[in-house]
Tab-separated table of C-alpha atoms in Angstrom:
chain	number	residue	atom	x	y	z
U	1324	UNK	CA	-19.984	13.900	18.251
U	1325	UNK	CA	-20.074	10.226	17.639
U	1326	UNK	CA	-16.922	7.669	17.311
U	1327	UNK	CA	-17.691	7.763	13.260
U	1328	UNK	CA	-17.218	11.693	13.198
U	1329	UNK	CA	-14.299	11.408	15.075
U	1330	UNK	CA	-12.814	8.365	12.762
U	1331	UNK	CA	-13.960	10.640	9.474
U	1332	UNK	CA	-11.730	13.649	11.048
U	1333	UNK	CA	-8.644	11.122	11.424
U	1334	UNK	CA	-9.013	9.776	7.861
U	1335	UNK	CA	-9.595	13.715	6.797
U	1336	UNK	CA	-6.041	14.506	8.446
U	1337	UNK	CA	-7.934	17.282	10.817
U	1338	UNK	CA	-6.236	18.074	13.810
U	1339	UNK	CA	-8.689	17.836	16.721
U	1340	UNK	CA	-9.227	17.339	20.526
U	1341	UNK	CA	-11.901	15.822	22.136
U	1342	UNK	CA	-12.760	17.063	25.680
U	1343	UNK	CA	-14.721	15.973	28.043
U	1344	UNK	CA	-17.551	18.488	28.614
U	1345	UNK	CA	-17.941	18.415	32.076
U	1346	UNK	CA	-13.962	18.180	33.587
U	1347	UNK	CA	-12.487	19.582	30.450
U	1348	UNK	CA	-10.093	16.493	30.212
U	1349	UNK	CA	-8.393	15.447	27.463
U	1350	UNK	CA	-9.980	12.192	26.178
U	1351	UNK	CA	-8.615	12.253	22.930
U	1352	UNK	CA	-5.587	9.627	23.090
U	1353	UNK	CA	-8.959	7.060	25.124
U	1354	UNK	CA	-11.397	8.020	21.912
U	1355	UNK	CA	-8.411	7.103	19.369
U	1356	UNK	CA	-7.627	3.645	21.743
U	1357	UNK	CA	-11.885	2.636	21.419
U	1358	UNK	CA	-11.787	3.239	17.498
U	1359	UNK	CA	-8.998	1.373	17.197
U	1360	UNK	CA	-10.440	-1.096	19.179
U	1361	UNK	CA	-13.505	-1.153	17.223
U	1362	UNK	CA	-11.587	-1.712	13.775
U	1363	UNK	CA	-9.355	-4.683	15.022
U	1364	UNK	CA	-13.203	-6.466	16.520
U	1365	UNK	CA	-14.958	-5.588	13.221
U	1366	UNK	CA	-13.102	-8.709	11.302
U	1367	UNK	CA	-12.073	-6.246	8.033
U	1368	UNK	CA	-8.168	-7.443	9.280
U	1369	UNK	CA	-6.297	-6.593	11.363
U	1370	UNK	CA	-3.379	-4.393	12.254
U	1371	UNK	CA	-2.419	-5.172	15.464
U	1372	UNK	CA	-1.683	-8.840	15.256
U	1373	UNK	CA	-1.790	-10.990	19.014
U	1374	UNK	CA	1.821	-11.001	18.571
U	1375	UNK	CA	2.431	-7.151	17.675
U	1376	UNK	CA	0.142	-6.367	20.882
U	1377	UNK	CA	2.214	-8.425	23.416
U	1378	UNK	CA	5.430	-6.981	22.025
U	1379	UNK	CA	4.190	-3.311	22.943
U	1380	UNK	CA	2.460	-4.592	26.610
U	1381	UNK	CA	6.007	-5.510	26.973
U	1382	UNK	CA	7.132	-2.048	26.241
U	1383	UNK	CA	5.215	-0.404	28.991
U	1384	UNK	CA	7.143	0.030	32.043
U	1385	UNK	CA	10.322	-0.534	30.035
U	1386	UNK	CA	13.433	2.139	30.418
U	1387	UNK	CA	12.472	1.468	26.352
U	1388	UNK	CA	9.145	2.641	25.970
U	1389	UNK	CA	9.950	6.720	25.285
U	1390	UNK	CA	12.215	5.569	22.777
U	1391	UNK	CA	9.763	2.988	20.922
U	1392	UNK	CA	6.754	5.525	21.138
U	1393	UNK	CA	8.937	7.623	18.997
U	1394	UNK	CA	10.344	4.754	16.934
U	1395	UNK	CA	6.591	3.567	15.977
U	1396	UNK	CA	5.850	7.315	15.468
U	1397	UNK	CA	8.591	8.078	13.125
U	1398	UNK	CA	7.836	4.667	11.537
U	1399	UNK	CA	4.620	4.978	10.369
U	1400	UNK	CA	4.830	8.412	9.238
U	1401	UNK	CA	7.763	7.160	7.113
U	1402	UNK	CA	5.851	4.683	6.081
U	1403	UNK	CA	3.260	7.063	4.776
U	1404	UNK	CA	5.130	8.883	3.012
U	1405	UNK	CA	6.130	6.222	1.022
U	1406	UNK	CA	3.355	4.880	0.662
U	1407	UNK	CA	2.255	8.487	-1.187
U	1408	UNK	CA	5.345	8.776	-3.131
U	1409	UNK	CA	4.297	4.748	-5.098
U	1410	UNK	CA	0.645	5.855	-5.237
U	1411	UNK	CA	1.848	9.276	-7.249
U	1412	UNK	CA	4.565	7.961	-9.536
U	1413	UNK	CA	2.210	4.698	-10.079
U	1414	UNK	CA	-0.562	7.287	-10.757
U	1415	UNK	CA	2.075	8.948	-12.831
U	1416	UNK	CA	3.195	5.990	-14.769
U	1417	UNK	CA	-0.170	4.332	-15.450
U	1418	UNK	CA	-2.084	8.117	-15.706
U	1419	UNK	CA	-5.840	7.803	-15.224
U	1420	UNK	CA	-6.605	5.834	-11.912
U	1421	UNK	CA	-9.036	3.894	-13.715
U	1422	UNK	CA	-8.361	-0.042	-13.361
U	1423	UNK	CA	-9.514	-1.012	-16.445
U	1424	UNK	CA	-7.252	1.621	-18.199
U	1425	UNK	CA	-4.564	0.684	-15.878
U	1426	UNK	CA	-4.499	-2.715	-16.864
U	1427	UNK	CA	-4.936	-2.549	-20.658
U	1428	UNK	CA	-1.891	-0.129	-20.509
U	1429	UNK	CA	0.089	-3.131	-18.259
U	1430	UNK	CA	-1.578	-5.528	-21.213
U	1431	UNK	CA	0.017	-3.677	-24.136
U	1432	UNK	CA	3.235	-3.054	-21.650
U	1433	UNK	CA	3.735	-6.827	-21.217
U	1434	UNK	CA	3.005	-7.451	-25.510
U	1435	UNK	CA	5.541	-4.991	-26.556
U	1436	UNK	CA	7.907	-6.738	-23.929
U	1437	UNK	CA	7.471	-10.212	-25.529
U	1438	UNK	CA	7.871	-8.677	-28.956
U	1439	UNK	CA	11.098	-7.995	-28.232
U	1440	UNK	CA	12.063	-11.528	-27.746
U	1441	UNK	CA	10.601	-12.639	-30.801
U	1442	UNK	CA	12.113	-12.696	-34.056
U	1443	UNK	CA	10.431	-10.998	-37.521
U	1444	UNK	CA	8.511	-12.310	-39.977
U	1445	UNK	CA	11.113	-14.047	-41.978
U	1446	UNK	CA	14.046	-13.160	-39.422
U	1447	UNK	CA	15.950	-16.054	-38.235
U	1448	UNK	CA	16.816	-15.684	-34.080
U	1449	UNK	CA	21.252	-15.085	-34.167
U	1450	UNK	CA	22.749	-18.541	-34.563
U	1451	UNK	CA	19.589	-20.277	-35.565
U	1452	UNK	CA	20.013	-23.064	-38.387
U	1453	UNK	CA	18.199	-21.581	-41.871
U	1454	UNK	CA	14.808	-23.176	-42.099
U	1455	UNK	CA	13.488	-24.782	-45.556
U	1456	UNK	CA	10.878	-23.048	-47.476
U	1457	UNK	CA	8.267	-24.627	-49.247
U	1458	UNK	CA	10.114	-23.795	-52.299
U	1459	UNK	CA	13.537	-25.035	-51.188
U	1460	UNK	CA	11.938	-28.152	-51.364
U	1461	UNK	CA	10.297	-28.451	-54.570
U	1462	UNK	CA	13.527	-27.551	-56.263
């Protein structure tokens, strides 16, 4: 199994273990640590900022660091979440996921907005001063 197979099974949600064949040791959490490793060097962005990493180097060692593995934990999954919830009701709201669609319904969204704010054909805005018509002044 390859460090792409095991990277498709994370983004799949699969539950797994990797083993080592020979001791039967756990080298899941180390596989997990070199993929992650590999995303931050492949220049796509990055997640773990210099900053964020020294922060949790200082967590190791620290009375702290049972507590702030859970924190991040319960963090991100949070975060997920959330992040599901806007993707439905934006899927919801805009229906097909297709951009194009999506933004021609935004389009129309943001005319029928600034309709509102402007007056009729032949309506006068509240307090505006009566205009002349080209007949007013030919009379």
């Amino acid at each position: 199994m390859t460090l792409d197979d095991v990277k498709q099974l994370v983004l799949n949600g699969e539950a797994f273990k990797v083993e080592d064949s020979k001791t039967g040791n756990d080298l899941t959490r180390n596989i997990l640590l070199q993929i992650i490793s590999e995303q931050e060097a492949q220049g796509h962005g990055t997640l773990l900022t210099n900053q964020v990493l020294q922060q949790l180097i200082r967590f190791y060692g620290d009375s702290m660091q049972g507590m702030m593995s859970q924190y991040l934990e319960q963090s991100i999954a949070s975060f997920l979440e959330h992040q599901d919830r806007i993707r439905d009701q934006m899927q919801t709201m805009m229906g097909a996921a297709n951009p194009l669609t999506m933004m021609n319904r935004i389009a129309d969204q943001n005319m029928q907005m600034w309709g509102m704010f402007k007056p009729g054909e032949g309506e006068q805005p509240p307090g505006a001063e009566p205009t002349a018509t080209p007949e007013d002044k030919t009379k």
